[in-house]
Tab-separated table of C-alpha atoms in Angstrom:
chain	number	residue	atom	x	y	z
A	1211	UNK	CA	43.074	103.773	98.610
A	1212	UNK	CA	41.630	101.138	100.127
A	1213	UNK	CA	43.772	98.712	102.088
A	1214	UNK	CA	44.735	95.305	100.014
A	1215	UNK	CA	44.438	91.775	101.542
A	1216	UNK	CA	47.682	91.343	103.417
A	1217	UNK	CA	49.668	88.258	101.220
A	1218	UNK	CA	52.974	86.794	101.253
A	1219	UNK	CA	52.057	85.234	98.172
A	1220	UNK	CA	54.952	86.282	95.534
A	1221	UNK	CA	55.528	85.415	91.741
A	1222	UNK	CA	55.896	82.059	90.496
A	1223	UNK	CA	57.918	83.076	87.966
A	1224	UNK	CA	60.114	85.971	87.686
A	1225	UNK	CA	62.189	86.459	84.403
A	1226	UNK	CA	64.352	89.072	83.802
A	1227	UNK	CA	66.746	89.229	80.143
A	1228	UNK	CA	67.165	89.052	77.005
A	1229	UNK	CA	64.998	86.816	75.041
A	1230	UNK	CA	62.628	86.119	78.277
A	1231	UNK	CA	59.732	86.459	76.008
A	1232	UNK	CA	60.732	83.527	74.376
A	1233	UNK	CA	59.981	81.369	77.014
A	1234	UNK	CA	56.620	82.439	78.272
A	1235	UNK	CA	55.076	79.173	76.590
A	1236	UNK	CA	57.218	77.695	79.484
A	1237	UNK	CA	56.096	79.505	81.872
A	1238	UNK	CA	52.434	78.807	80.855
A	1239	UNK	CA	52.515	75.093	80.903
A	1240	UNK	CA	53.134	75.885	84.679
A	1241	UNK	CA	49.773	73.929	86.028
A	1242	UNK	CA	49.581	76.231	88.766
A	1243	UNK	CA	49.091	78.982	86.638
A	1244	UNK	CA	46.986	77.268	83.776
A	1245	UNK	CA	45.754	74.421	84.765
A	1246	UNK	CA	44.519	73.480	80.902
A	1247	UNK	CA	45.777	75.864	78.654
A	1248	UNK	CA	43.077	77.994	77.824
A	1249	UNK	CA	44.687	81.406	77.681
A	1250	UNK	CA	43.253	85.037	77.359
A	1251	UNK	CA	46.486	87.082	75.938
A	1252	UNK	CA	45.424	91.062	76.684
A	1253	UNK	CA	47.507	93.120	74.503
A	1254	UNK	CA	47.653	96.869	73.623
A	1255	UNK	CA	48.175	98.599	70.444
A	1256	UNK	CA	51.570	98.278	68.745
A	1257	UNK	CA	54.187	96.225	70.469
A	1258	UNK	CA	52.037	93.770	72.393
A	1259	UNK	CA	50.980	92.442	68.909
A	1260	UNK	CA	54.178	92.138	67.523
A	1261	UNK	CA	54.966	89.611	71.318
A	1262	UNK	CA	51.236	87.919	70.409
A	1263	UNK	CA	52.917	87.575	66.707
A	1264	UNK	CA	56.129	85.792	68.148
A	1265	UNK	CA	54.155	83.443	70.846
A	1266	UNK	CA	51.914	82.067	68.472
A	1267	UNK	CA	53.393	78.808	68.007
A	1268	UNK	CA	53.449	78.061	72.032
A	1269	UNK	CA	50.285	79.845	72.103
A	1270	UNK	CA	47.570	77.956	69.743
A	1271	UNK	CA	44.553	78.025	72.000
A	1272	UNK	CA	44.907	81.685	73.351
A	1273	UNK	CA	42.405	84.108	72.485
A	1274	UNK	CA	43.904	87.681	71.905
A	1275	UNK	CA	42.378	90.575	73.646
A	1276	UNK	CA	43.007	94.218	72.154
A	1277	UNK	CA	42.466	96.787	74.760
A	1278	UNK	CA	43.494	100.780	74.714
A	1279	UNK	CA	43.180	100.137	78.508
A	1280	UNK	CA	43.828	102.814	81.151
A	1281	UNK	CA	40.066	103.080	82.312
A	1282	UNK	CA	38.006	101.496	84.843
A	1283	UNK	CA	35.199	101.454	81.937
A	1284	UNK	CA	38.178	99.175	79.730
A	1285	UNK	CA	39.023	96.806	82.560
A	1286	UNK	CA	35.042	95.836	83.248
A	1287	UNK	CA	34.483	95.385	79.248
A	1288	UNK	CA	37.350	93.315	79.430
A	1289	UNK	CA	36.198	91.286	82.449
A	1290	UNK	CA	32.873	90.738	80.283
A	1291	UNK	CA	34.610	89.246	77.872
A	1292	UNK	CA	37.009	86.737	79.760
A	1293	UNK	CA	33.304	86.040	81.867
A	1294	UNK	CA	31.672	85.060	78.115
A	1295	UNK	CA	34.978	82.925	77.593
A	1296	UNK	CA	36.079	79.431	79.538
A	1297	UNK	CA	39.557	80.625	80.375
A	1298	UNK	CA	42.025	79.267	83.295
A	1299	UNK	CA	44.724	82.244	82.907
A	1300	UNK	CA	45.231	85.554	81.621
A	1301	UNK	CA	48.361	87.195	80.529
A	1302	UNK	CA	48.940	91.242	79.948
A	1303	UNK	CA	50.983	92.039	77.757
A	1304	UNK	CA	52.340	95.689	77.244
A	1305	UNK	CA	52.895	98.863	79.276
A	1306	UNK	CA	51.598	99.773	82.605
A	1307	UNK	CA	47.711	101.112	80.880
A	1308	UNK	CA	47.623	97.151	79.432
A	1309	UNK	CA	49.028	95.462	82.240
A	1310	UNK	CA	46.917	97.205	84.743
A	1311	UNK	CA	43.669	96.544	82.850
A	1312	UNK	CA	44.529	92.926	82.417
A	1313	UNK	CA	44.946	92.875	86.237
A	1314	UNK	CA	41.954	94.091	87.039
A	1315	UNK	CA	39.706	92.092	84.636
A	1316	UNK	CA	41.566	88.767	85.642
A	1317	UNK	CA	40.712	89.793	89.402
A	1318	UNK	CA	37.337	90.016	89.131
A	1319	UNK	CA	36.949	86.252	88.405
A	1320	UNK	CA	39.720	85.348	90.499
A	1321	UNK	CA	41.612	83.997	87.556
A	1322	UNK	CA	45.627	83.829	87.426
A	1323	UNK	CA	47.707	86.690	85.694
A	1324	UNK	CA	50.908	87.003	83.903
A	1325	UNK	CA	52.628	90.129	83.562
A	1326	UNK	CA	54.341	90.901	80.505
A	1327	UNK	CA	55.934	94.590	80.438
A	1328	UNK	CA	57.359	96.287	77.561
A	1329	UNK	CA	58.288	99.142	79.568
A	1330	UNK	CA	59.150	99.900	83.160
A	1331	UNK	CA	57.681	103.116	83.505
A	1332	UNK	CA	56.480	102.497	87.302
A	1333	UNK	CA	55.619	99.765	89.492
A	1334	UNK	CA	53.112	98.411	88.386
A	1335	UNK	CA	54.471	95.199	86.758
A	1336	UNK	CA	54.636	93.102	90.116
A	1337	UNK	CA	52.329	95.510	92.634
A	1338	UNK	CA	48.432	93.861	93.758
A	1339	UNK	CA	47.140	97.824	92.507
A	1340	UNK	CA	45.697	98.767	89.393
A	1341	UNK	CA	45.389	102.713	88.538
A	1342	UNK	CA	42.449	102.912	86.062
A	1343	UNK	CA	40.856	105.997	85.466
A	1344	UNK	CA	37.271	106.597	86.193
A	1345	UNK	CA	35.069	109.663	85.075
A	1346	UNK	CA	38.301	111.598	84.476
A	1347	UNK	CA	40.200	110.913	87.886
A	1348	UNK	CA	42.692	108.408	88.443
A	1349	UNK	CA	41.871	105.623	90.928
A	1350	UNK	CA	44.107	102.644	92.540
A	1351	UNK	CA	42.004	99.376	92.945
A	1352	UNK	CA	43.319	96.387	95.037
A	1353	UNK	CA	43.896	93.004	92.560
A	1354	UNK	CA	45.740	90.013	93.085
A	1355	UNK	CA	49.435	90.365	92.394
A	1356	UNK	CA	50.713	88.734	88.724
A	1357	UNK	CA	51.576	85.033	89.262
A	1358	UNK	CA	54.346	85.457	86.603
A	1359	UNK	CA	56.324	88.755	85.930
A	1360	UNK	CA	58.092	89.013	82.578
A	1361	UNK	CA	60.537	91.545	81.685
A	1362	UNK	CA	61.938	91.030	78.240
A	1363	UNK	CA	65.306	93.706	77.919
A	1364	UNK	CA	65.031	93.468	74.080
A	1365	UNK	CA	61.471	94.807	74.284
A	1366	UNK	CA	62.227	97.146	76.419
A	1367	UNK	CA	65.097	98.363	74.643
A	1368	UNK	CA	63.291	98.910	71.368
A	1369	UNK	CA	60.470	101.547	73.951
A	1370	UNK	CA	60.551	105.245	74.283
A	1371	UNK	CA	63.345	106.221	76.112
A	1372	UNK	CA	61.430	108.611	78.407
A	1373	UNK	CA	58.715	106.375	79.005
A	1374	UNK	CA	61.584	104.046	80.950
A	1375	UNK	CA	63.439	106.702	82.724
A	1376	UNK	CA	60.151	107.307	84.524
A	1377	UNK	CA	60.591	104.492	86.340
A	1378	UNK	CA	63.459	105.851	87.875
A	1379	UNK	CA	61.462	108.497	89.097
A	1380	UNK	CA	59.079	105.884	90.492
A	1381	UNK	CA	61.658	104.019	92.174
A	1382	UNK	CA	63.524	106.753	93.995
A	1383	UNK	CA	60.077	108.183	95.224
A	1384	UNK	CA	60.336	105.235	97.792
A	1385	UNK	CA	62.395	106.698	99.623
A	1386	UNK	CA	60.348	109.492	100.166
A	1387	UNK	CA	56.757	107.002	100.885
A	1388	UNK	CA	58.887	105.506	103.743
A	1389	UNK	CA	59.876	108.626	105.252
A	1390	UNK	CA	56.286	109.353	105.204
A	1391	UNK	CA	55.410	106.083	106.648
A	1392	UNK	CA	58.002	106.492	109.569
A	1393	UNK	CA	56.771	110.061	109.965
A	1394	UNK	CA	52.901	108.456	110.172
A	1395	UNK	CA	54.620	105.864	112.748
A	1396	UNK	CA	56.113	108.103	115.023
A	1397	UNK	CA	52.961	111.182	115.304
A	1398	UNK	CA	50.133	108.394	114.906
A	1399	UNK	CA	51.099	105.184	116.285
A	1400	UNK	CA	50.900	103.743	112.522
A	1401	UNK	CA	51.902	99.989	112.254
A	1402	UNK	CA	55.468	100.074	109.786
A	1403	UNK	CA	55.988	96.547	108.358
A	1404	UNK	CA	59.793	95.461	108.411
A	1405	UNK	CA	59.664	93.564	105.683
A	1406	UNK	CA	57.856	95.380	102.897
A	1407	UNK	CA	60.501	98.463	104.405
A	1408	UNK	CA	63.387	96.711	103.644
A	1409	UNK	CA	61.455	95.077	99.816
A	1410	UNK	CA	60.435	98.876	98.951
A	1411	UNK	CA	64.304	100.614	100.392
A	1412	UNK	CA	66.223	98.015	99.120
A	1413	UNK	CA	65.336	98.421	94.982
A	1414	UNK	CA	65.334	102.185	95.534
A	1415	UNK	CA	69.144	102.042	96.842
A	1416	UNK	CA	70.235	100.349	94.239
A	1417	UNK	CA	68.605	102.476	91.526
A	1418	UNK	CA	70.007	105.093	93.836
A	1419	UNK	CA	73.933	104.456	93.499
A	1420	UNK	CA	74.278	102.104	90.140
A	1421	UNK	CA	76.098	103.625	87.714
A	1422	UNK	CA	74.821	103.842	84.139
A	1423	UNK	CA	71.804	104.417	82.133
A	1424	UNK	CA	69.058	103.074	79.945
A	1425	UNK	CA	71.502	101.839	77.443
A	1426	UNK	CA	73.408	99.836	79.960
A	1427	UNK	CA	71.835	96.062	80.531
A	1428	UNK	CA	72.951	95.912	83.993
A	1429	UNK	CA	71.129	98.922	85.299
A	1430	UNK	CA	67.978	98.256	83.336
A	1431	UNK	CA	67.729	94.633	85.046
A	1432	UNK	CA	68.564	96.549	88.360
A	1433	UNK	CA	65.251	98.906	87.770
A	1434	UNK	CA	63.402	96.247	86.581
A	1435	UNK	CA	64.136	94.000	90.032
A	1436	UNK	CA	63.394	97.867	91.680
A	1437	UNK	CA	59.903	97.739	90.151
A	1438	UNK	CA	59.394	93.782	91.023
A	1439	UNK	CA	60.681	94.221	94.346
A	1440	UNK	CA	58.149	97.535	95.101
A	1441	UNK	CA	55.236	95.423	93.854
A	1442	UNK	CA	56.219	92.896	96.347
A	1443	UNK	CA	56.228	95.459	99.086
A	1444	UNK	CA	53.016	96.284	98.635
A	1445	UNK	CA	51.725	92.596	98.411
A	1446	UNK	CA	53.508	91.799	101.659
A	1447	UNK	CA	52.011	95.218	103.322
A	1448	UNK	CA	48.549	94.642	101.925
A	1449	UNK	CA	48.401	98.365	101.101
A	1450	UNK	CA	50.711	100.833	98.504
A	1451	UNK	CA	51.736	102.680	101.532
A	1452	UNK	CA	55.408	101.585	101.481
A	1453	UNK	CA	55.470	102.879	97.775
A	1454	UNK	CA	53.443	105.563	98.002
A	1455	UNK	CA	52.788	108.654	100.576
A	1456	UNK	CA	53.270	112.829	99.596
A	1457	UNK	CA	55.151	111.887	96.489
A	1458	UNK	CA	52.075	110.101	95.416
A	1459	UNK	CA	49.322	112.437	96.371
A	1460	UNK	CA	51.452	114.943	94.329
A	1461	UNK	CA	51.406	113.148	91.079
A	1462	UNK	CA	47.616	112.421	91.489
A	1463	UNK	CA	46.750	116.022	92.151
A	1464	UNK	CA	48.375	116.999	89.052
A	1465	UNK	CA	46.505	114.238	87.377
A	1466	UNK	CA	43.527	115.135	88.591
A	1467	UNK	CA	44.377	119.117	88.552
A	1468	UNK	CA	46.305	119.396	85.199
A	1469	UNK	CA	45.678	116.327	82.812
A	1470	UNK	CA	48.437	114.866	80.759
A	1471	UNK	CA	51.210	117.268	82.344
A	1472	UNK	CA	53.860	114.210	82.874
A	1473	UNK	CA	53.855	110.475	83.606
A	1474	UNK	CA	53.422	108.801	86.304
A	1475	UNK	CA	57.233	108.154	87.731
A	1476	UNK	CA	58.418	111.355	86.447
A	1477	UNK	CA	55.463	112.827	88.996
A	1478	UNK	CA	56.404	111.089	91.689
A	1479	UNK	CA	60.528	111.562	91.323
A	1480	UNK	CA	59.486	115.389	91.282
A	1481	UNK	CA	57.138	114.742	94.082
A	1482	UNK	CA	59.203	113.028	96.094
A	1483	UNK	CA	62.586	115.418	95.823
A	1484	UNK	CA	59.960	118.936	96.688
A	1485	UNK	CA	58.552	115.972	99.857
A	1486	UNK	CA	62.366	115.568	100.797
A	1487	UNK	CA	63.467	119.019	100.798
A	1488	UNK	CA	60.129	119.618	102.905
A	1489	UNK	CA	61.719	117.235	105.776
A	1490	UNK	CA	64.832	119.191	105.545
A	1491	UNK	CA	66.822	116.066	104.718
A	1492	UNK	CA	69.891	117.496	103.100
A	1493	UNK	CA	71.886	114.361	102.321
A	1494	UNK	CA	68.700	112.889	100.296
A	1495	UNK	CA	68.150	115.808	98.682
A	1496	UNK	CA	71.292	116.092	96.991
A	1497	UNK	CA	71.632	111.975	96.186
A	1498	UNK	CA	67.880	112.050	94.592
A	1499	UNK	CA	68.576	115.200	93.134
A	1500	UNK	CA	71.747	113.860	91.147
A	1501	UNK	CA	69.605	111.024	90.615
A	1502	UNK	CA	67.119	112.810	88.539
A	1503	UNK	CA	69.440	115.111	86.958
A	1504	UNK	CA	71.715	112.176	85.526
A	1505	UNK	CA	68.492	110.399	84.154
A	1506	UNK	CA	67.270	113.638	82.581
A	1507	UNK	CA	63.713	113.761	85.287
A	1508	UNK	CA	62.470	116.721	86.014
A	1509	UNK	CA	62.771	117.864	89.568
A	1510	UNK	CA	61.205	121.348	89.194
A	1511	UNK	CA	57.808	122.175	88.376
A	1512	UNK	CA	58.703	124.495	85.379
A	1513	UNK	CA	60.714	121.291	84.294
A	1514	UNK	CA	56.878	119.952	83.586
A	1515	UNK	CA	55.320	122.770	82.893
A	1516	UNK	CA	53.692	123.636	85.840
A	1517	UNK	CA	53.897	127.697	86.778
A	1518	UNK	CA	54.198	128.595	90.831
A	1519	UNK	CA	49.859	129.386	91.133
A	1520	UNK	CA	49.326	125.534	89.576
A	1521	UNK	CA	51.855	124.162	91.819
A	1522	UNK	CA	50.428	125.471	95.264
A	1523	UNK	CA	47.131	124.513	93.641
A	1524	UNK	CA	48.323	121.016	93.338
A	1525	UNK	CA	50.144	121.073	97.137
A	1526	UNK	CA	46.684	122.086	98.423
A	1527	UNK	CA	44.803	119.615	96.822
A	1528	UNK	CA	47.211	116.450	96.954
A	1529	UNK	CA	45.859	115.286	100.518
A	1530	UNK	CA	42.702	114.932	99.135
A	1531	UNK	CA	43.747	112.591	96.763
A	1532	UNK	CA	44.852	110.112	99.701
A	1533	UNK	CA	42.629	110.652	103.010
A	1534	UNK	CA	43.838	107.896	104.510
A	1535	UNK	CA	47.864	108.887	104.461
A	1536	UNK	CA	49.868	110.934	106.870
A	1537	UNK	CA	52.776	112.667	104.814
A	1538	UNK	CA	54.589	115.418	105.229
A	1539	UNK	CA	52.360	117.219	103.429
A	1540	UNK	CA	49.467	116.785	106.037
A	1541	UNK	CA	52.224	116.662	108.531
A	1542	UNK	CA	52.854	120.755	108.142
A	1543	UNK	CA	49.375	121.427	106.889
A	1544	UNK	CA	50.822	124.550	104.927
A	1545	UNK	CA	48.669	127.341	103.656
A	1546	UNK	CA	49.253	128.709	99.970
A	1547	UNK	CA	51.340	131.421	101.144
A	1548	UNK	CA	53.487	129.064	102.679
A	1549	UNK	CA	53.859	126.317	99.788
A	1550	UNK	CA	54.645	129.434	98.039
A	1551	UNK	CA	57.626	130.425	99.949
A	1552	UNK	CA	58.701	127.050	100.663
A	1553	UNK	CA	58.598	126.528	96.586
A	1554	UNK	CA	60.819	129.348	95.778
A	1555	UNK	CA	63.304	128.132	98.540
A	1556	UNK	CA	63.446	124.598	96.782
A	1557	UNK	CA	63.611	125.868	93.447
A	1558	UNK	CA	66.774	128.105	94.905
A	1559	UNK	CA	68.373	125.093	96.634
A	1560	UNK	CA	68.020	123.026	93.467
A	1561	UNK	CA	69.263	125.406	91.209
A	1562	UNK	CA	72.674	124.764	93.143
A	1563	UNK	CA	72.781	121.202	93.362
């Protein structure tokens, strides 16, 4: 990917509860973020119409947006449409397809975005990246970070389950992007930004050792703030690299590879555990292991489906997906026969943890 242009720049507004949904009117009247009130709401099917339903009384002017989002092809017919319009801010309201299309279109004309998520199933609801697909392969493209980031619990509450355990999954898997980036520090000479370190470790750590679940308020605001905080590690970076490294390039070779095999966070949790066990890091291994296991993830690839062959296909492939990085994965260069070896090890050691 790409690197992004390096900003500081952070959230205006960052709300985080029950009933933060509410308030977005609030937030709107903001004149930094719309400077007349001529909104573009960008909404997906299903729940982001029942919010549009709810913020039509603080919402009069807005013009609502329906979008299956996801591609490159949605976000430019999108941006077409807020061009045709006289609009001062955009707000995306849904999950991370929605949100990320809404991005992008409000990029492209340099207009101010508002991030509404319905589900934290990765990083996405803070982070200056959009992943759109285009002709069938999943791309990340640079965009200005959200100027407001709303997470509303009662929303997320009423989501798929598994669609918000993934961002677990996406979470923990920075742990594994800043090993990578140490690792690219210490055989390249790679420049490792203190500050969007300590942003992308710190949410990680606390997903890593809070105690409940999905059905426990205080450890879905943690995630949420995990998510937030990831995004801003990537703003402050200017690139996805403290997010991002072998974990990563797994999950988008199985995209790529084998189409609709898991989501997003639940690649990169499995991505990042096989990436851990790689570096021989034995303490990590067990921690994001129990991780995983206590959140139901999968951290094998028979837990997604994925049979030994299509699993050293996807470990040979993954560095394509991500020229630029140096992860383990590059680091060891291995051939088939050796991913193969190394996978029945790590299915072995994780069969005992």
């Amino acid at each position: 990917m790409p690197l992004l242009a390096r900003s500081v720049q952070t959230p205006l507004h960052i709300e985080v509860r029950r009933g933060a949904v509410a308030d977005l009117g609030k937030i709107l009247q903001d004149g930094r973020i719309s400077s007349g009130g001529d909104v573009a709401v960008v909404v997906g099917p299903g729940l982001g119409e029942q919010i549009v339903d709810l913020l039509r009384p603080s919402l009069k002017s807005a013009d609502v947006f329906v979008t299956t989002g996801g591609t490159l092809d949605a976000a430019l017919e999108l941006s077409a449409k807020l061009r045709s319009g006289h609009y001062d801010a955009v707000v995306g309201i849904g999950g991370g397809k929605t949100v990320d299309t809404a991005k992008y279109a409000a990029s492209r004309w340099g207009l101010p975005m508002v991030s509404v998520a319905t589900s934290l199933a990765n990083d996405g609801i803070a982070s200056p990246v959009a992943s759109l697909i285009n002709d069938g392969i999943k791309g990340s493209y640079g965009v200005h970070i959200p100027f407001g980031v709303v997470v509303d619990l009662d929303f997320v509450e009423s989501g798929p389950d598994r669609v918000n355990r993934a961002g677990i999954g996406d979470v923990v898997s920075n742990i594994s992007a800043l090993a990578d980036w140490e690792l690219g520090r210490e055989m390249r000479g790679e420049s490792v930004d203190g500050l969007a370190a300590s942003l992308s470790r710190m949410g990680a750590e606390a997903v890593l050792s809070m105690p409940g679940d999905m059905t426990d308020d205080a450890f879905v605001t943690t995630l949420a703030e995990a998510l937030i905080s990831s995004g801003l590690a990537m703003a402050v970076a200017g690139t996805s690299i403290p997010c991002s490294g072998g974990c990563h390039e797994i999950m988008h070779a199985t995209d790529s590879l084998f189409p609709g095999t898991a989501s997003h966070g639940e690649l990169a949790g499995l991505g990042a555990l096989f990436c851990t066990f790689l570096r021989g890091d034995e303490r990590r291994l067990k921690q994001m292991s129990d991780c995983l296991a206590r959140h139901q993830l999968p951290r094998t690839p028979s837990d997604v489906g994925l049979d030994a062959d299509q699993f050293v296909r996807v470990i040979e492939f993954a560095p394509r997906t991500r020229p630029d990085r140096y992860t383990i994965l590059e680091h060891l260069a291995m051939t088939p026969e050796q991913t193969r070896q190394k996978l029945a090890e790590y299915n072995d050691v994780i069969a005992t943890l």
